[in-house]
Amino acid sequence: MTKDSPLLSGDKLALLEMLLMEEGLAAEAPQPKPVRPPGAVLPLSFSQERMWFMQQMQPDSGAYNVSIGARMKGELNLAALERAINDVVQRHEILRTRYEKVDGHPLPVIEETAVINLALFDYQHLPLTSREDELAQTVYDFVKRPFDLVNGPVMRAGVFRYSPQDHVTAVVAHHIATDAWSSFILVQEIAALYQSYNENKPIQLEPLPLQYFDFAIWQRDHFQGAVLQEQLGYWRTKLAGVPVLEMPADRPRPAIQTFNGNVVEHNLSPELLQKLHQLSKEQKVTPFMTMLTALEVLLYRYTRQEDFAVGVPIANRQLASTENLIGTFVNMLVLRADMTGEPTFMELLQRVQAATLEAYAHQDMPFEKLVAEMQLDRDMSHSPLFQIMLDYINVPSPKISMDGLEGDNVGVNRHSSKFDMGLIVVDTAQLQSLELEYNTDLFDEATAVRFLDNLETLLEAIVANPRTPIDELPVLAAAERQLVLARWNETDMAYPREKCLHQLIEAQAERTPGKTAVISQNQSITYQALNQRATQMAHELQKLGVGPDVIVGIFLERSIDMVVSLLAVLKAGGAYLPLDPAYPLDRLSYMLADAQSPVLITESSLNLTEALTKDLPQAIHVYLVDELPQNGRYHSNNGSARTATSQNLAYVIYTSGSTGKPKGVQIPHQAVVNFLLSMQKEPGLSAEDHLLSVTTLSFDIAVLELYLPLITGATVTLVPRTVAYDGHQLAQNIASSGATVMQATPVTWRMLLDAGWAGDPDLKILCGGEAMPPELARDLLPRCRELWNMYGPTETTVWSTTRQITASDDPITIGHPIANTQIYVLDKNKQPVPIGVVGDLYIGGDGLARNYRNRPELTAEKFLDDPFRPGSRMYSTGDLARYLANGEVDFLGRSDFQIKIRGFRVELGEIESALVAHTAVREAVTIVREDRPGDKRLVAYLILHEGVAQPD
């Protein structure tokens, strides 16, 4: 450049330097001197070394290309432009350097001369309709094309002619030779030289005090000894143990970072930026610090991480002698976020200010040298130390002007991203915008757009009330909030709210009296006989005091008598309590006592009745179901005046509890009726279906297996417990029964596959109770007619979401809420999280249990007021989930340490208390507590296969 034209005025680096000087933090560094012994082997700078290394990793990538583009209007002198470009190349030896590989290391070779041939692409012959697209594609290909660092050159230039008076000019160089600041130098020097040659007027650019490799020599010499130790000591302390920021991504992170990327833009209103500037002024911070604080808040709200780092690029030209030098000087500061203590935004802003000033006082440390000296465990899937970058640009780009030509900057999307995300904030008088460069291996474009929408919503909330705690600041834009709370929860479906479960079965018995309802081993019963026997038994139970909300224990093996007894209890107005004969005696006795059951239905063949009932605090009548006459006189009516309403209990099922004591979940008829009628539609069941029931009555998913066929007119076959746990026998039973539908947990389906089950093309598979592994879905899909993933806790009546699985599903989700059910994914303040962000899963709607029996404190803790539907409740599942962009819910496991075995909920506290003497289990529990959920399978294996305990 000429002596009359300064490089830039008012650059953000100067502003920061002034701020540092005011704080007494800036220091004058010694200046490099151009002392280069003849024949000396030249070193690469630390930054160059990293650029070379990244190029070796992906030699076909253009991720580290730096480009300048301008749309020039006017007569363009191609010869003058090419001569100007080559003079700049000759002036800066870094632009005529190539990099040989010697013994695996780079060796810079400076060519005496290097010629850049200006490429010309002419589109004047093309129709106007296609000319612009062709030009844009060619420019993109030109900019994106990788460089050959070994053979050079490291720079190229091209002119793309749209018309005689309209050209796009692009200059591209590899990052090993240039950076953004260098691009401004390059533009100004080319412009000055072009004008000189175009007008035939000689010009002399100010001599360079040194060349780039003089700086590289100085940098290598400077950063050692005391200087290195002082800088390194600071950064080691600040960045020790900084974790990876795991943003919620649309796809798993590849094992090796690929730099595939894209950019989305979002314009900010001048009013919002003016308010941000005013806030910054009031708090005596820079707008950059305010924006960094806002970004940290959003990242914290996206990830729940209180500790992470953000990278901030700096020009790194504190030395006066490097101001007009082309080369890669840019450095990266790593600013660690501290989100602990639930601060307000204002409090966090003060933390960020202090951290930023400290970091700028230690900005001389080259990022690449820092990474090497810290000896990090290198993970090639992401950048070291930070994964998100913030670049705050408050200086307008220089107007590109050459003799007789006026140009506008042309941004070229290279479709690359060096980090997971890079936020570029443009805050100038000419432009106010947000640009997000994102890795397309991780994120979809819609996700990036939502991120910027969320950031703008957050910024609006910050300027409105900066003293708000960061956990309470809203981040969802109005449209997204409406989507996740309302639109995706539009599940209203009319159903007979006043009906009870047994009334639906009675109605079906009237429609199909002679059809087989239940098959158990070698016995069967028609709908009419089932209804009549249950009615007779119901009258007997009513004589024993069974009525609304009276809980009756069912202690029976799987049989027709069991189904009759269940229906009889419901007809009598009572609620049943399932007691699996395989359960430990102490657990069964506890449930009977806690439920205060006055009646126990059992059978003569079970000889545990006396031991089961001897220590109960209440009197209990033991009813032997096998003493009921099989062919006696039946009552013609279905019940009596003492039958229940839809608000009364249908059943009580005990699940595990974190205290080690089971808790009784009390489910009313209305919840069951809503559930069954929703299941009748989807996944769907018809009168022609035959459902094979394999689940113990004590697991609530048996509700679907027993009652869905009976309200539909289908047939249900009961599989004995011994068969259900034997893969070979169960496979034979599926084939011999002619089943068209079967529901089971993933463990059972895997057991079948391991036993060699070949599948059944007529079988609809329902799978739930545990997360469905992708490999299980892959193995089941070709072996069945349909495959459905089901999700729901006992407290919300069996299943709350469903999803038919296809071969293309990735991830396998739990789908959408069933009828009259709402799904919420919320943060710790019960506010909805953005789409794709992990939150706590809450369920609302008609499926909610009444409460936990005799556990008012736990009921109050888990069953909460629904903040989005006044007068309604929602259940806190303790599960983690996220909404995907298509509205499906992605289940992500527990927020606590609960595990499930064959679908049964088991708390670690329960395992520890029951199995504390077993060393292997105790060690496995310790492993799980160290947050290695994959090792939970070890606990399950020990319990199921080592005879440590029975499944609970």
PDB file of C-alpha atoms in Angstrom, residues 523-658:
ATOM      1  CA  GLN A 523     -58.880 -74.553  27.254  1.00  0.00           C
ATOM      2  CA  SER A 524     -60.896 -71.783  25.661  1.00  0.00           C
ATOM      3  CA  ILE A 525     -63.868 -69.636  26.545  1.00  0.00           C
ATOM      4  CA  THR A 526     -66.320 -67.638  24.457  1.00  0.00           C
ATOM      5  CA  TYR A 527     -67.177 -64.017  25.009  1.00  0.00           C
ATOM      6  CA  GLN A 528     -70.599 -64.933  26.358  1.00  0.00           C
ATOM      7  CA  ALA A 529     -69.254 -67.523  28.809  1.00  0.00           C
ATOM      8  CA  LEU A 530     -66.472 -65.202  29.942  1.00  0.00           C
ATOM      9  CA  ASN A 531     -68.957 -62.446  30.648  1.00  0.00           C
ATOM     10  CA  GLN A 532     -71.407 -64.723  32.433  1.00  0.00           C
ATOM     11  CA  ARG A 533     -68.793 -66.379  34.649  1.00  0.00           C
ATOM     12  CA  ALA A 534     -67.309 -62.999  35.545  1.00  0.00           C
ATOM     13  CA  THR A 535     -70.776 -61.646  36.375  1.00  0.00           C
ATOM     14  CA  GLN A 536     -71.503 -64.578  38.690  1.00  0.00           C
ATOM     15  CA  MET A 537     -68.165 -64.098  40.442  1.00  0.00           C
ATOM     16  CA  ALA A 538     -68.723 -60.329  40.685  1.00  0.00           C
ATOM     17  CA  HIS A 539     -71.905 -60.891  42.698  1.00  0.00           C
ATOM     18  CA  GLU A 540     -69.973 -63.173  45.034  1.00  0.00           C
ATOM     19  CA  LEU A 541     -67.292 -60.545  45.471  1.00  0.00           C
ATOM     20  CA  GLN A 542     -69.829 -57.853  46.184  1.00  0.00           C
ATOM     21  CA  LYS A 543     -71.148 -59.997  49.044  1.00  0.00           C
ATOM     22  CA  LEU A 544     -67.604 -59.797  50.458  1.00  0.00           C
ATOM     23  CA  GLY A 545     -67.707 -56.029  50.382  1.00  0.00           C
ATOM     24  CA  VAL A 546     -66.004 -55.413  47.049  1.00  0.00           C
ATOM     25  CA  GLY A 547     -67.116 -52.121  45.559  1.00  0.00           C
ATOM     26  CA  PRO A 548     -65.745 -48.865  44.182  1.00  0.00           C
ATOM     27  CA  ASP A 549     -62.056 -48.339  44.998  1.00  0.00           C
ATOM     28  CA  VAL A 550     -61.866 -51.558  47.010  1.00  0.00           C
ATOM     29  CA  ILE A 551     -58.634 -53.296  46.006  1.00  0.00           C
ATOM     30  CA  VAL A 552     -58.698 -57.052  45.424  1.00  0.00           C
ATOM     31  CA  GLY A 553     -55.506 -59.094  45.209  1.00  0.00           C
ATOM     32  CA  ILE A 554     -55.189 -61.450  42.221  1.00  0.00           C
ATOM     33  CA  PHE A 555     -52.731 -64.226  43.088  1.00  0.00           C
ATOM     34  CA  LEU A 556     -53.145 -66.613  40.127  1.00  0.00           C
ATOM     35  CA  GLU A 557     -51.180 -68.357  37.440  1.00  0.00           C
ATOM     36  CA  ARG A 558     -51.884 -67.274  33.866  1.00  0.00           C
ATOM     37  CA  SER A 559     -55.157 -68.950  32.950  1.00  0.00           C
ATOM     38  CA  ILE A 560     -58.757 -68.381  31.914  1.00  0.00           C
ATOM     39  CA  ASP A 561     -59.606 -68.215  35.625  1.00  0.00           C
ATOM     40  CA  MET A 562     -57.242 -65.259  35.895  1.00  0.00           C
ATOM     41  CA  VAL A 563     -59.075 -63.361  33.137  1.00  0.00           C
ATOM     42  CA  VAL A 564     -62.455 -64.229  34.655  1.00  0.00           C
ATOM     43  CA  SER A 565     -61.275 -62.980  38.040  1.00  0.00           C
ATOM     44  CA  LEU A 566     -59.987 -59.707  36.635  1.00  0.00           C
ATOM     45  CA  LEU A 567     -63.245 -59.001  34.854  1.00  0.00           C
ATOM     46  CA  ALA A 568     -65.209 -60.030  37.933  1.00  0.00           C
ATOM     47  CA  VAL A 569     -63.386 -57.577  40.162  1.00  0.00           C
ATOM     48  CA  LEU A 570     -64.095 -54.787  37.682  1.00  0.00           C
ATOM     49  CA  LYS A 571     -67.756 -55.775  37.386  1.00  0.00           C
ATOM     50  CA  ALA A 572     -68.062 -55.769  41.171  1.00  0.00           C
ATOM     51  CA  GLY A 573     -66.864 -52.176  41.121  1.00  0.00           C
ATOM     52  CA  GLY A 574     -63.450 -52.929  42.608  1.00  0.00           C
ATOM     53  CA  ALA A 575     -59.881 -52.525  41.451  1.00  0.00           C
ATOM     54  CA  TYR A 576     -57.489 -55.416  41.081  1.00  0.00           C
ATOM     55  CA  LEU A 577     -53.977 -55.756  42.431  1.00  0.00           C
ATOM     56  CA  PRO A 578     -51.869 -58.213  40.377  1.00  0.00           C
ATOM     57  CA  LEU A 579     -49.640 -60.521  42.435  1.00  0.00           C
ATOM     58  CA  ASP A 580     -47.275 -62.632  40.332  1.00  0.00           C
ATOM     59  CA  PRO A 581     -46.647 -66.051  41.958  1.00  0.00           C
ATOM     60  CA  ALA A 582     -43.018 -65.771  40.818  1.00  0.00           C
ATOM     61  CA  TYR A 583     -42.431 -62.686  42.958  1.00  0.00           C
ATOM     62  CA  PRO A 584     -40.579 -62.892  46.297  1.00  0.00           C
ATOM     63  CA  LEU A 585     -42.935 -63.534  49.215  1.00  0.00           C
ATOM     64  CA  ASP A 586     -41.866 -60.429  51.122  1.00  0.00           C
ATOM     65  CA  ARG A 587     -42.701 -58.178  48.186  1.00  0.00           C
ATOM     66  CA  LEU A 588     -46.131 -59.769  47.710  1.00  0.00           C
ATOM     67  CA  SER A 589     -46.960 -59.415  51.398  1.00  0.00           C
ATOM     68  CA  TYR A 590     -45.851 -55.793  51.374  1.00  0.00           C
ATOM     69  CA  MET A 591     -48.123 -54.988  48.435  1.00  0.00           C
ATOM     70  CA  LEU A 592     -51.149 -56.694  50.014  1.00  0.00           C
ATOM     71  CA  ALA A 593     -50.583 -54.817  53.254  1.00  0.00           C
ATOM     72  CA  ASP A 594     -49.953 -51.442  51.625  1.00  0.00           C
ATOM     73  CA  ALA A 595     -53.013 -51.810  49.386  1.00  0.00           C
ATOM     74  CA  GLN A 596     -55.103 -52.885  52.404  1.00  0.00           C
ATOM     75  CA  SER A 597     -56.762 -55.509  50.246  1.00  0.00           C
ATOM     76  CA  PRO A 598     -59.723 -57.138  52.052  1.00  0.00           C
ATOM     77  CA  VAL A 599     -60.017 -59.924  49.474  1.00  0.00           C
ATOM     78  CA  LEU A 600     -57.406 -62.171  47.859  1.00  0.00           C
ATOM     79  CA  ILE A 601     -58.392 -64.268  44.854  1.00  0.00           C
ATOM     80  CA  THR A 602     -56.159 -67.307  44.449  1.00  0.00           C
ATOM     81  CA  GLU A 603     -56.318 -71.000  43.567  1.00  0.00           C
ATOM     82  CA  SER A 604     -55.825 -74.230  45.473  1.00  0.00           C
ATOM     83  CA  SER A 605     -52.684 -75.241  43.601  1.00  0.00           C
ATOM     84  CA  LEU A 606     -50.777 -72.243  45.014  1.00  0.00           C
ATOM     85  CA  ASN A 607     -49.769 -73.294  48.507  1.00  0.00           C
ATOM     86  CA  LEU A 608     -48.232 -69.975  49.556  1.00  0.00           C
ATOM     87  CA  THR A 609     -51.496 -68.372  50.602  1.00  0.00           C
ATOM     88  CA  GLU A 610     -51.031 -68.896  54.331  1.00  0.00           C
ATOM     89  CA  ALA A 611     -47.467 -67.579  54.328  1.00  0.00           C
ATOM     90  CA  LEU A 612     -48.575 -64.663  52.178  1.00  0.00           C
ATOM     91  CA  THR A 613     -51.388 -63.532  54.478  1.00  0.00           C
ATOM     92  CA  LYS A 614     -50.290 -64.477  57.993  1.00  0.00           C
ATOM     93  CA  ASP A 615     -48.620 -61.159  58.922  1.00  0.00           C
ATOM     94  CA  LEU A 616     -51.027 -58.774  57.202  1.00  0.00           C
ATOM     95  CA  PRO A 617     -52.275 -55.885  59.373  1.00  0.00           C
ATOM     96  CA  GLN A 618     -55.791 -56.221  57.947  1.00  0.00           C
ATOM     97  CA  ALA A 619     -58.268 -59.064  57.874  1.00  0.00           C
ATOM     98  CA  ILE A 620     -58.405 -60.656  54.440  1.00  0.00           C
ATOM     99  CA  HIS A 621     -60.853 -63.060  52.839  1.00  0.00           C
ATOM    100  CA  VAL A 622     -59.207 -65.696  50.657  1.00  0.00           C
ATOM    101  CA  TYR A 623     -61.361 -66.522  47.650  1.00  0.00           C
ATOM    102  CA  LEU A 624     -60.468 -69.732  45.789  1.00  0.00           C
ATOM    103  CA  VAL A 625     -61.405 -69.212  42.172  1.00  0.00           C
ATOM    104  CA  ASP A 626     -61.307 -72.921  41.322  1.00  0.00           C
ATOM    105  CA  GLU A 627     -64.199 -73.512  43.766  1.00  0.00           C
ATOM    106  CA  LEU A 628     -66.518 -71.381  41.631  1.00  0.00           C
ATOM    107  CA  PRO A 629     -68.936 -73.686  39.719  1.00  0.00           C
ATOM    108  CA  GLN A 630     -67.947 -73.857  36.053  1.00  0.00           C
ATOM    109  CA  ASN A 631     -71.375 -74.754  34.661  1.00  0.00           C
ATOM    110  CA  GLY A 632     -73.764 -73.427  37.263  1.00  0.00           C
ATOM    111  CA  ARG A 633     -76.594 -70.937  37.042  1.00  0.00           C
ATOM    112  CA  TYR A 634     -75.333 -67.550  35.845  1.00  0.00           C
ATOM    113  CA  HIS A 635     -76.725 -64.138  36.648  1.00  0.00           C
ATOM    114  CA  SER A 636     -78.255 -62.550  33.601  1.00  0.00           C
ATOM    115  CA  ASN A 637     -77.375 -58.970  34.494  1.00  0.00           C
ATOM    116  CA  ASN A 638     -73.840 -57.614  34.112  1.00  0.00           C
ATOM    117  CA  GLY A 639     -73.511 -56.056  37.552  1.00  0.00           C
ATOM    118  CA  SER A 640     -75.405 -54.204  40.226  1.00  0.00           C
ATOM    119  CA  ALA A 641     -76.054 -50.728  41.519  1.00  0.00           C
ATOM    120  CA  ARG A 642     -72.726 -50.799  43.334  1.00  0.00           C
ATOM    121  CA  THR A 643     -70.566 -50.808  40.183  1.00  0.00           C
ATOM    122  CA  ALA A 644     -67.890 -48.145  39.708  1.00  0.00           C
ATOM    123  CA  THR A 645     -67.838 -44.972  37.656  1.00  0.00           C
ATOM    124  CA  SER A 646     -65.126 -44.055  35.194  1.00  0.00           C
ATOM    125  CA  GLN A 647     -63.359 -42.063  37.904  1.00  0.00           C
ATOM    126  CA  ASN A 648     -62.995 -45.078  40.183  1.00  0.00           C
ATOM    127  CA  LEU A 649     -59.942 -47.289  40.164  1.00  0.00           C
ATOM    128  CA  ALA A 650     -59.553 -50.126  37.674  1.00  0.00           C
ATOM    129  CA  TYR A 651     -56.261 -51.487  39.015  1.00  0.00           C
ATOM    130  CA  VAL A 652     -53.284 -50.785  41.252  1.00  0.00           C
ATOM    131  CA  ILE A 653     -49.852 -51.870  40.034  1.00  0.00           C
ATOM    132  CA  TYR A 654     -46.760 -51.639  42.193  1.00  0.00           C
ATOM    133  CA  THR A 655     -43.530 -50.440  40.640  1.00  0.00           C
ATOM    134  CA  SER A 656     -40.082 -50.173  42.127  1.00  0.00           C
ATOM    135  CA  GLY A 657     -39.145 -47.133  44.159  1.00  0.00           C
ATOM    136  CA  SER A 658     -35.902 -45.291  44.831  1.00  0.00           C
TER     137      SER A 658
END
